[in-house]
PDB file of C-alpha atoms in Angstrom:
ATOM      1  CA  ASP M   1      99.543 116.387  82.655  1.00  0.00           C
ATOM      2  CA  SER M   2     101.455 119.659  83.038  1.00  0.00           C
ATOM      3  CA  PRO M   3     103.062 119.753  86.512  1.00  0.00           C
ATOM      4  CA  VAL M   4     104.933 122.877  87.583  1.00  0.00           C
ATOM      5  CA  MET M   5     107.805 123.091  90.065  1.00  0.00           C
ATOM      6  CA  TYR M   6     109.058 126.550  91.025  1.00  0.00           C
ATOM      7  CA  SER M   7     112.622 126.270  92.340  1.00  0.00           C
ATOM      8  CA  ARG M   8     116.279 127.082  91.825  1.00  0.00           C
ATOM      9  CA  LEU M   9     117.134 126.153  88.236  1.00  0.00           C
ATOM     10  CA  ASP M  10     118.791 122.749  87.794  1.00  0.00           C
ATOM     11  CA  THR M  11     117.908 121.116  84.477  1.00  0.00           C
ATOM     12  CA  CYS M  12     119.481 119.028  81.747  1.00  0.00           C
ATOM     13  CA  GLY M  13     118.327 116.753  78.971  1.00  0.00           C
ATOM     14  CA  PHE M  14     119.354 114.413  76.214  1.00  0.00           C
ATOM     15  CA  LEU M  15     118.014 112.934  72.996  1.00  0.00           C
ATOM     16  CA  ALA M  16     117.259 109.214  73.094  1.00  0.00           C
ATOM     17  CA  GLY M  17     116.131 107.977  69.698  1.00  0.00           C
ATOM     18  CA  ASN M  18     113.213 110.178  68.682  1.00  0.00           C
ATOM     19  CA  ILE M  19     112.465 111.361  72.210  1.00  0.00           C
ATOM     20  CA  TYR M  20     114.022 114.338  73.995  1.00  0.00           C
ATOM     21  CA  ILE M  21     114.095 113.626  77.729  1.00  0.00           C
ATOM     22  CA  SER M  22     114.177 116.667  80.003  1.00  0.00           C
ATOM     23  CA  ILE M  23     115.193 116.298  83.659  1.00  0.00           C
ATOM     24  CA  SER M  24     114.538 118.950  86.331  1.00  0.00           C
ATOM     25  CA  VAL M  25     115.691 118.560  89.934  1.00  0.00           C
ATOM     26  CA  PHE M  26     115.266 120.328  93.261  1.00  0.00           C
ATOM     27  CA  SER M  27     117.333 118.877  96.091  1.00  0.00           C
ATOM     28  CA  GLU M  28     116.719 120.454  99.512  1.00  0.00           C
ATOM     29  CA  ASN M  29     120.334 120.054 100.615  1.00  0.00           C
ATOM     30  CA  GLY M  30     121.953 120.222  97.193  1.00  0.00           C
ATOM     31  CA  ARG M  31     123.086 116.596  97.305  1.00  0.00           C
ATOM     32  CA  ILE M  32     121.493 115.521  94.027  1.00  0.00           C
ATOM     33  CA  SER M  33     121.738 117.298  90.682  1.00  0.00           C
ATOM     34  CA  ALA M  34     119.948 116.905  87.379  1.00  0.00           C
ATOM     35  CA  ARG M  35     123.202 115.750  85.780  1.00  0.00           C
ATOM     36  CA  LEU M  36     123.600 113.028  88.401  1.00  0.00           C
ATOM     37  CA  VAL M  37     120.050 111.796  87.763  1.00  0.00           C
ATOM     38  CA  ARG M  38     120.734 111.802  84.028  1.00  0.00           C
ATOM     39  CA  ARG M  39     123.925 109.792  84.478  1.00  0.00           C
ATOM     40  CA  LEU M  40     122.214 107.203  86.661  1.00  0.00           C
ATOM     41  CA  LEU M  41     119.078 106.843  84.526  1.00  0.00           C
ATOM     42  CA  ALA M  42     120.427 107.386  81.006  1.00  0.00           C
ATOM     43  CA  ALA M  43     120.667 103.694  80.085  1.00  0.00           C
ATOM     44  CA  GLN M  44     117.194 102.795  81.348  1.00  0.00           C
ATOM     45  CA  LEU M  45     115.524 105.879  79.859  1.00  0.00           C
ATOM     46  CA  SER M  46     117.277 105.337  76.517  1.00  0.00           C
ATOM     47  CA  ALA M  47     116.101 101.725  76.468  1.00  0.00           C
ATOM     48  CA  SER M  48     112.486 102.817  77.000  1.00  0.00           C
ATOM     49  CA  ALA M  49     112.789 105.531  74.340  1.00  0.00           C
ATOM     50  CA  ASN M  50     114.244 103.078  71.818  1.00  0.00           C
ATOM     51  CA  PHE M  51     111.478 100.584  72.545  1.00  0.00           C
ATOM     52  CA  ILE M  52     108.754 103.092  71.630  1.00  0.00           C
ATOM     53  CA  SER M  53     110.691 105.066  69.008  1.00  0.00           C
ATOM     54  CA  ALA M  54     108.021 104.323  66.382  1.00  0.00           C
ATOM     55  CA  ILE M  55     105.743 106.959  67.953  1.00  0.00           C
ATOM     56  CA  GLY M  56     107.888 109.655  66.307  1.00  0.00           C
ATOM     57  CA  LYS M  57     109.492 112.801  67.692  1.00  0.00           C
ATOM     58  CA  LYS M  58     108.339 113.524  71.231  1.00  0.00           C
ATOM     59  CA  LYS M  59     109.435 115.227  74.438  1.00  0.00           C
ATOM     60  CA  TYR M  60     109.066 113.815  77.942  1.00  0.00           C
ATOM     61  CA  GLU M  61     109.540 115.786  81.153  1.00  0.00           C
ATOM     62  CA  LEU M  62     110.870 114.208  84.362  1.00  0.00           C
ATOM     63  CA  ILE M  63     110.599 116.429  87.467  1.00  0.00           C
ATOM     64  CA  PHE M  64     112.193 115.395  90.776  1.00  0.00           C
ATOM     65  CA  TYR M  65     111.854 116.846  94.264  1.00  0.00           C
ATOM     66  CA  PHE M  66     114.408 115.344  96.681  1.00  0.00           C
ATOM     67  CA  THR M  67     113.774 115.953 100.372  1.00  0.00           C
ATOM     68  CA  THR M  68     115.620 115.328 103.641  1.00  0.00           C
ATOM     69  CA  PRO M  69     114.443 111.832 104.662  1.00  0.00           C
ATOM     70  CA  PHE M  70     111.665 111.890 107.278  1.00  0.00           C
ATOM     71  CA  LYS M  71     112.651 115.259 108.756  1.00  0.00           C
ATOM     72  CA  THR M  72     110.241 117.750 107.238  1.00  0.00           C
ATOM     73  CA  VAL M  73     106.499 118.350 107.278  1.00  0.00           C
ATOM     74  CA  LEU M  74     106.329 117.257 103.635  1.00  0.00           C
ATOM     75  CA  ASN M  75     107.488 113.707 104.361  1.00  0.00           C
ATOM     76  CA  GLN M  76     106.771 113.110 108.037  1.00  0.00           C
ATOM     77  CA  ASN M  77     104.563 110.159 107.078  1.00  0.00           C
ATOM     78  CA  GLY M  78     107.089 108.719 104.644  1.00  0.00           C
ATOM     79  CA  ASN M  79     104.886 109.273 101.600  1.00  0.00           C
ATOM     80  CA  TYR M  80     107.344 109.011  98.731  1.00  0.00           C
ATOM     81  CA  GLY M  81     106.547 108.118  95.170  1.00  0.00           C
ATOM     82  CA  GLY M  82     105.674 109.500  91.774  1.00  0.00           C
ATOM     83  CA  VAL M  83     102.931 110.016  89.231  1.00  0.00           C
ATOM     84  CA  ALA M  84     103.513 109.417  85.509  1.00  0.00           C
ATOM     85  CA  HIS M  85     101.329 110.608  82.643  1.00  0.00           C
ATOM     86  CA  LYS M  86     101.485 110.832  78.869  1.00  0.00           C
ATOM     87  CA  ASN M  87     103.818 113.835  78.604  1.00  0.00           C
ATOM     88  CA  SER M  88     105.505 114.057  81.982  1.00  0.00           C
ATOM     89  CA  ALA M  89     106.169 112.516  85.371  1.00  0.00           C
ATOM     90  CA  PHE M  90     106.703 114.039  88.819  1.00  0.00           C
ATOM     91  CA  TYR M  91     108.592 112.336  91.673  1.00  0.00           C
ATOM     92  CA  PHE M  92     108.899 113.104  95.399  1.00  0.00           C
ATOM     93  CA  MET M  93     111.845 111.144  96.800  1.00  0.00           C
ATOM     94  CA  PRO M  94     114.308 111.089  99.707  1.00  0.00           C
ATOM     95  CA  GLU M  95     117.815 112.479  99.239  1.00  0.00           C
ATOM     96  CA  MET M  96     120.329 109.657  99.356  1.00  0.00           C
ATOM     97  CA  THR M  97     124.081 110.110  99.648  1.00  0.00           C
ATOM     98  CA  ASP M  98     124.969 106.600  98.463  1.00  0.00           C
ATOM     99  CA  GLU M  99     124.784 106.414  94.659  1.00  0.00           C
ATOM    100  CA  ASP M 100     123.869 102.720  94.574  1.00  0.00           C
ATOM    101  CA  ASP M 101     120.942 103.322  96.933  1.00  0.00           C
ATOM    102  CA  LEU M 102     119.878 106.344  94.891  1.00  0.00           C
ATOM    103  CA  LEU M 103     120.097 104.374  91.643  1.00  0.00           C
ATOM    104  CA  ASN M 104     117.957 101.559  93.034  1.00  0.00           C
ATOM    105  CA  GLU M 105     115.361 104.042  94.286  1.00  0.00           C
ATOM    106  CA  LEU M 106     115.311 105.913  90.962  1.00  0.00           C
ATOM    107  CA  LEU M 107     114.921 102.711  88.960  1.00  0.00           C
ATOM    108  CA  LEU M 108     112.154 101.535  91.274  1.00  0.00           C
ATOM    109  CA  LYS M 109     110.177 104.768  90.918  1.00  0.00           C
ATOM    110  CA  THR M 110     110.786 105.580  87.237  1.00  0.00           C
ATOM    111  CA  SER M 111     110.941 102.171  85.555  1.00  0.00           C
ATOM    112  CA  ALA M 112     108.751 102.003  82.422  1.00  0.00           C
ATOM    113  CA  ASP M 113     107.050 105.344  83.158  1.00  0.00           C
ATOM    114  CA  MET M 114     107.828 106.591  79.658  1.00  0.00           C
ATOM    115  CA  MET M 115     105.583 103.825  78.305  1.00  0.00           C
ATOM    116  CA  HIS M 116     102.700 106.101  79.310  1.00  0.00           C
ATOM    117  CA  MET M 117     103.462 108.013  76.106  1.00  0.00           C
ATOM    118  CA  LEU M 118     101.506 105.278  74.340  1.00  0.00           C
ATOM    119  CA  SER M 119      97.803 106.113  74.743  1.00  0.00           C
ATOM    120  CA  PRO M 120      96.734 102.499  75.515  1.00  0.00           C
ATOM    121  CA  LEU M 121      99.201 102.487  78.419  1.00  0.00           C
ATOM    122  CA  ASP M 122      98.325 105.892  79.865  1.00  0.00           C
ATOM    123  CA  PHE M 123      95.600 105.710  82.519  1.00  0.00           C
ATOM    124  CA  GLN M 124      94.067 109.086  81.760  1.00  0.00           C
ATOM    125  CA  SER M 125      94.162 108.768  77.972  1.00  0.00           C
ATOM    126  CA  PHE M 126      92.705 105.281  78.099  1.00  0.00           C
ATOM    127  CA  LEU M 127      90.002 105.983  80.648  1.00  0.00           C
ATOM    128  CA  GLY M 128      89.030 109.460  79.461  1.00  0.00           C
ATOM    129  CA  ASN M 129      88.968 110.625  83.076  1.00  0.00           C
ATOM    130  CA  GLU M 130      90.451 114.090  83.613  1.00  0.00           C
ATOM    131  CA  ASN M 131      90.281 113.946  87.413  1.00  0.00           C
ATOM    132  CA  PHE M 132      93.912 113.220  88.274  1.00  0.00           C
ATOM    133  CA  LEU M 133      93.200 113.304  92.021  1.00  0.00           C
ATOM    134  CA  LYS M 134      90.621 110.506  91.780  1.00  0.00           C
ATOM    135  CA  PRO M 135      91.652 108.199  88.947  1.00  0.00           C
ATOM    136  CA  GLN M 136      89.051 105.620  87.996  1.00  0.00           C
ATOM    137  CA  LEU M 137      89.659 101.918  88.293  1.00  0.00           C
ATOM    138  CA  THR M 138      88.258  99.637  85.604  1.00  0.00           C
ATOM    139  CA  LYS M 139      88.306  95.908  85.021  1.00  0.00           C
ATOM    140  CA  ASN M 140      91.208  96.436  82.605  1.00  0.00           C
ATOM    141  CA  TRP M 141      93.482  97.958  85.253  1.00  0.00           C
ATOM    142  CA  TRP M 142      95.680  94.870  84.829  1.00  0.00           C
ATOM    143  CA  PHE M 143      96.382  95.815  81.198  1.00  0.00           C
ATOM    144  CA  LEU M 144      97.706  99.292  81.895  1.00  0.00           C
ATOM    145  CA  GLU M 145      99.651  98.263  85.000  1.00  0.00           C
ATOM    146  CA  GLY M 146     100.954  94.949  83.691  1.00  0.00           C
ATOM    147  CA  VAL M 147     101.869  95.926  80.137  1.00  0.00           C
ATOM    148  CA  ASN M 148     103.706  99.075  81.293  1.00  0.00           C
ATOM    149  CA  THR M 149     105.938  97.046  83.607  1.00  0.00           C
ATOM    150  CA  TYR M 150     106.344  94.169  81.153  1.00  0.00           C
ATOM    151  CA  PHE M 151     107.371  96.527  78.339  1.00  0.00           C
ATOM    152  CA  GLY M 152     109.885  98.141  80.695  1.00  0.00           C
ATOM    153  CA  TRP M 153     111.530  94.756  81.169  1.00  0.00           C
ATOM    154  CA  LEU M 154     111.537  94.016  77.435  1.00  0.00           C
ATOM    155  CA  ALA M 155     113.084  97.407  76.704  1.00  0.00           C
ATOM    156  CA  ASP M 156     115.877  96.831  79.226  1.00  0.00           C
ATOM    157  CA  ILE M 157     116.602  93.357  77.835  1.00  0.00           C
ATOM    158  CA  ARG M 158     116.693  94.523  74.209  1.00  0.00           C
ATOM    159  CA  ASP M 159     119.197  97.269  75.071  1.00  0.00           C
ATOM    160  CA  SER M 160     121.183  94.964  77.389  1.00  0.00           C
ATOM    161  CA  VAL M 161     120.455  97.101  80.456  1.00  0.00           C
ATOM    162  CA  VAL M 162     119.635  93.795  82.153  1.00  0.00           C
ATOM    163  CA  ASN M 163     120.386  90.250  81.027  1.00  0.00           C
ATOM    164  CA  GLU M 164     118.063  87.328  80.387  1.00  0.00           C
ATOM    165  CA  SER M 165     118.896  85.742  83.756  1.00  0.00           C
ATOM    166  CA  ASP M 166     117.770  88.895  85.568  1.00  0.00           C
ATOM    167  CA  PHE M 167     114.542  88.875  83.566  1.00  0.00           C
ATOM    168  CA  MET M 168     113.822  85.228  84.323  1.00  0.00           C
ATOM    169  CA  GLY M 169     114.640  85.834  87.985  1.00  0.00           C
ATOM    170  CA  ALA M 170     112.147  88.714  88.096  1.00  0.00           C
ATOM    171  CA  LEU M 171     109.477  86.530  86.478  1.00  0.00           C
ATOM    172  CA  SER M 172     110.155  83.727  88.950  1.00  0.00           C
ATOM    173  CA  ALA M 173     109.752  86.157  91.854  1.00  0.00           C
ATOM    174  CA  LYS M 174     106.376  87.251  90.454  1.00  0.00           C
ATOM    175  CA  VAL M 175     105.269  83.632  90.121  1.00  0.00           C
ATOM    176  CA  LYS M 176     106.158  82.965  93.767  1.00  0.00           C
ATOM    177  CA  LEU M 177     104.051  85.940  94.821  1.00  0.00           C
ATOM    178  CA  LEU M 178     101.064  84.416  93.026  1.00  0.00           C
ATOM    179  CA  HIS M 179     101.013  81.519  95.479  1.00  0.00           C
ATOM    180  CA  MET M 180      99.676  84.076  97.983  1.00  0.00           C
ATOM    181  CA  ASN M 181      97.032  85.323  95.547  1.00  0.00           C
ATOM    182  CA  SER M 182      93.275  85.009  96.086  1.00  0.00           C
ATOM    183  CA  LYS M 183      91.515  82.988  93.404  1.00  0.00           C
ATOM    184  CA  LYS M 184      89.440  85.807  92.011  1.00  0.00           C
ATOM    185  CA  PRO M 185      89.337  87.261  88.473  1.00  0.00           C
ATOM    186  CA  ILE M 186      91.820  90.056  87.885  1.00  0.00           C
ATOM    187  CA  SER M 187      88.962  91.976  86.231  1.00  0.00           C
ATOM    188  CA  ASN M 188      86.990  92.004  89.499  1.00  0.00           C
ATOM    189  CA  LEU M 189      86.869  95.679  90.550  1.00  0.00           C
ATOM    190  CA  ALA M 190      86.123  94.997  94.216  1.00  0.00           C
ATOM    191  CA  PHE M 191      89.029  92.552  94.375  1.00  0.00           C
ATOM    192  CA  ILE M 192      91.433  95.007  92.711  1.00  0.00           C
ATOM    193  CA  THR M 193      90.350  97.909  94.941  1.00  0.00           C
ATOM    194  CA  ASP M 194      90.829  95.904  98.138  1.00  0.00           C
ATOM    195  CA  ALA M 195      94.200  94.577  96.978  1.00  0.00           C
ATOM    196  CA  LEU M 196      95.555  98.033  96.122  1.00  0.00           C
ATOM    197  CA  ASN M 197      94.745  99.268  99.637  1.00  0.00           C
ATOM    198  CA  ASP M 198      97.080  96.733 101.272  1.00  0.00           C
ATOM    199  CA  PRO M 199     100.873  96.952 100.692  1.00  0.00           C
ATOM    200  CA  LEU M 200     101.465  93.181 100.384  1.00  0.00           C
ATOM    201  CA  ASN M 201      98.365  92.466  98.316  1.00  0.00           C
ATOM    202  CA  LYS M 202      99.240  95.436  96.120  1.00  0.00           C
ATOM    203  CA  GLU M 203     102.523  93.777  95.159  1.00  0.00           C
ATOM    204  CA  ILE M 204     100.741  90.460  94.603  1.00  0.00           C
ATOM    205  CA  ILE M 205      98.104  91.937  92.294  1.00  0.00           C
ATOM    206  CA  ARG M 206     100.806  93.865  90.416  1.00  0.00           C
ATOM    207  CA  ALA M 207     102.734  90.627  89.943  1.00  0.00           C
ATOM    208  CA  ARG M 208      99.624  88.993  88.553  1.00  0.00           C
ATOM    209  CA  ALA M 209      99.079  91.915  86.162  1.00  0.00           C
ATOM    210  CA  VAL M 210     102.637  91.613  84.810  1.00  0.00           C
ATOM    211  CA  LEU M 211     102.368  87.849  84.345  1.00  0.00           C
ATOM    212  CA  THR M 212      99.004  88.243  82.612  1.00  0.00           C
ATOM    213  CA  ALA M 213     100.612  90.722  80.202  1.00  0.00           C
ATOM    214  CA  CYS M 214     103.452  88.261  79.555  1.00  0.00           C
ATOM    215  CA  LEU M 215     100.964  85.448  78.852  1.00  0.00           C
ATOM    216  CA  LEU M 216      99.003  87.739  76.532  1.00  0.00           C
ATOM    217  CA  ASP M 217     102.195  88.424  74.571  1.00  0.00           C
ATOM    218  CA  ILE M 218     102.822  84.687  74.230  1.00  0.00           C
ATOM    219  CA  HIS M 219      99.213  84.013  73.233  1.00  0.00           C
ATOM    220  CA  LEU M 220      99.132  86.776  70.604  1.00  0.00           C
ATOM    221  CA  THR M 221     102.395  85.514  69.128  1.00  0.00           C
ATOM    222  CA  GLU M 222     101.112  81.932  68.965  1.00  0.00           C
ATOM    223  CA  ILE M 223      97.726  82.636  67.357  1.00  0.00           C
ATOM    224  CA  SER M 224      99.291  84.957  64.765  1.00  0.00           C
ATOM    225  CA  ALA M 225     102.148  82.580  63.928  1.00  0.00           C
ATOM    226  CA  GLY M 226     104.642  85.205  65.070  1.00  0.00           C
ATOM    227  CA  LYS M 227     103.224  88.100  63.063  1.00  0.00           C
ATOM    228  CA  ILE M 228     101.700  90.019  65.983  1.00  0.00           C
ATOM    229  CA  GLY M 229     103.012  90.243  69.516  1.00  0.00           C
ATOM    230  CA  LEU M 230     101.849  92.432  72.370  1.00  0.00           C
ATOM    231  CA  LYS M 231     104.052  95.336  71.257  1.00  0.00           C
ATOM    232  CA  GLU M 232     102.572  95.325  67.754  1.00  0.00           C
ATOM    233  CA  ALA M 233      99.047  95.116  69.178  1.00  0.00           C
ATOM    234  CA  VAL M 234      99.624  98.068  71.535  1.00  0.00           C
ATOM    235  CA  PHE M 235     101.058 100.201  68.728  1.00  0.00           C
ATOM    236  CA  GLU M 236      98.039  99.343  66.594  1.00  0.00           C
ATOM    237  CA  LEU M 237      95.786 100.438  69.472  1.00  0.00           C
ATOM    238  CA  ASN M 238      97.851 103.622  69.776  1.00  0.00           C
ATOM    239  CA  ARG M 239      97.014 104.506  66.178  1.00  0.00           C
ATOM    240  CA  LYS M 240      93.270 104.372  66.830  1.00  0.00           C
ATOM    241  CA  SER M 241      91.544 107.710  67.311  1.00  0.00           C
ATOM    242  CA  SER M 242      89.448 106.633  70.290  1.00  0.00           C
ATOM    243  CA  LEU M 243      90.019 104.177  73.097  1.00  0.00           C
ATOM    244  CA  SER M 244      87.974 103.052  76.051  1.00  0.00           C
ATOM    245  CA  SER M 245      88.617 100.529  78.745  1.00  0.00           C
ATOM    246  CA  ALA M 246      85.294  98.839  77.998  1.00  0.00           C
ATOM    247  CA  SER M 247      86.335  98.131  74.418  1.00  0.00           C
ATOM    248  CA  LEU M 248      89.772  96.594  75.052  1.00  0.00           C
ATOM    249  CA  GLU M 249      88.781  93.006  74.261  1.00  0.00           C
ATOM    250  CA  GLU M 250      86.803  94.115  71.214  1.00  0.00           C
ATOM    251  CA  LEU M 251      89.745  96.140  69.904  1.00  0.00           C
ATOM    252  CA  LEU M 252      92.136  93.224  70.371  1.00  0.00           C
ATOM    253  CA  VAL M 253      89.700  90.938  68.539  1.00  0.00           C
ATOM    254  CA  ASP M 254      89.883  93.327  65.574  1.00  0.00           C
ATOM    255  CA  ILE M 255      93.681  93.093  65.646  1.00  0.00           C
ATOM    256  CA  ALA M 256      94.313  89.439  66.514  1.00  0.00           C
ATOM    257  CA  GLY M 257      91.088  87.601  65.721  1.00  0.00           C
ATOM    258  CA  PRO M 258      88.226  86.115  67.773  1.00  0.00           C
ATOM    259  CA  SER M 259      90.345  83.431  69.457  1.00  0.00           C
ATOM    260  CA  ILE M 260      91.775  86.105  71.763  1.00  0.00           C
ATOM    261  CA  THR M 261      88.478  85.922  73.665  1.00  0.00           C
ATOM    262  CA  ASP M 262      89.573  82.519  75.009  1.00  0.00           C
ATOM    263  CA  PHE M 263      92.493  84.240  76.735  1.00  0.00           C
ATOM    264  CA  PHE M 264      90.207  86.800  78.397  1.00  0.00           C
ATOM    265  CA  HIS M 265      87.783  84.116  79.565  1.00  0.00           C
ATOM    266  CA  ALA M 266      90.567  82.068  81.142  1.00  0.00           C
ATOM    267  CA  TYR M 267      93.115  84.553  82.491  1.00  0.00           C
ATOM    268  CA  VAL M 268      91.240  87.852  82.899  1.00  0.00           C
ATOM    269  CA  ASP M 269      87.629  86.998  83.702  1.00  0.00           C
ATOM    270  CA  GLY M 270      88.548  83.542  85.032  1.00  0.00           C
ATOM    271  CA  THR M 271      90.954  82.291  87.692  1.00  0.00           C
ATOM    272  CA  VAL M 272      93.464  80.255  85.662  1.00  0.00           C
TER     273      VAL M 272
END
């Protein structure tokens, strides 16, 4: 979780709530600067920082490498993307001259990545696997993937980065994707592994993970009479000294009560 990029210096940063966000950029043709990235992402990053401000004073590093689209050895296969961890994230992206296109690409790649600062939502912290090149999949993959994305939406709504109509439209799109989904438990490792190896099925299984997280939030709120939602449960998990994917249901039972097992039976280990 400590990536290094050696390049011509182009950095900037800003304080969002309790979190200092540092942005470093290398752009092969000088088209994109750290200040431009900050301007385009400031609202979304601030929303995420405000959403998790209860974790206290922190620093998060965002490192970007922008390359000439499809014209160099580095990207001849079109392999763009990013990897986010608990303290930092690194992105390899195409240089785009149109700001709207660049904004959309940045939001697509960076959305909710700062949620990894919460241990229950960071793959490596949660799984205890230090091999970043071969991350382990577990039956609770849906929790880390789905809750990260779902919290990103909630953060944007609460800071008015997006409106409620946009949120409901995004949920509706996820629901439509589920009509193409295989009727297998989202905790089935073989099913998850196969789905993640196919571009279309990958989006379908991600949609299911997000919707499962949304349903879990609703269920937690209902059984606690509004006292505990998914955010409160995740922050309670974050305060625990040790986490493991195998103990997720058990930990949530401690927080919300035994009736949460009904949710896991139906929506996680079942095919509802």
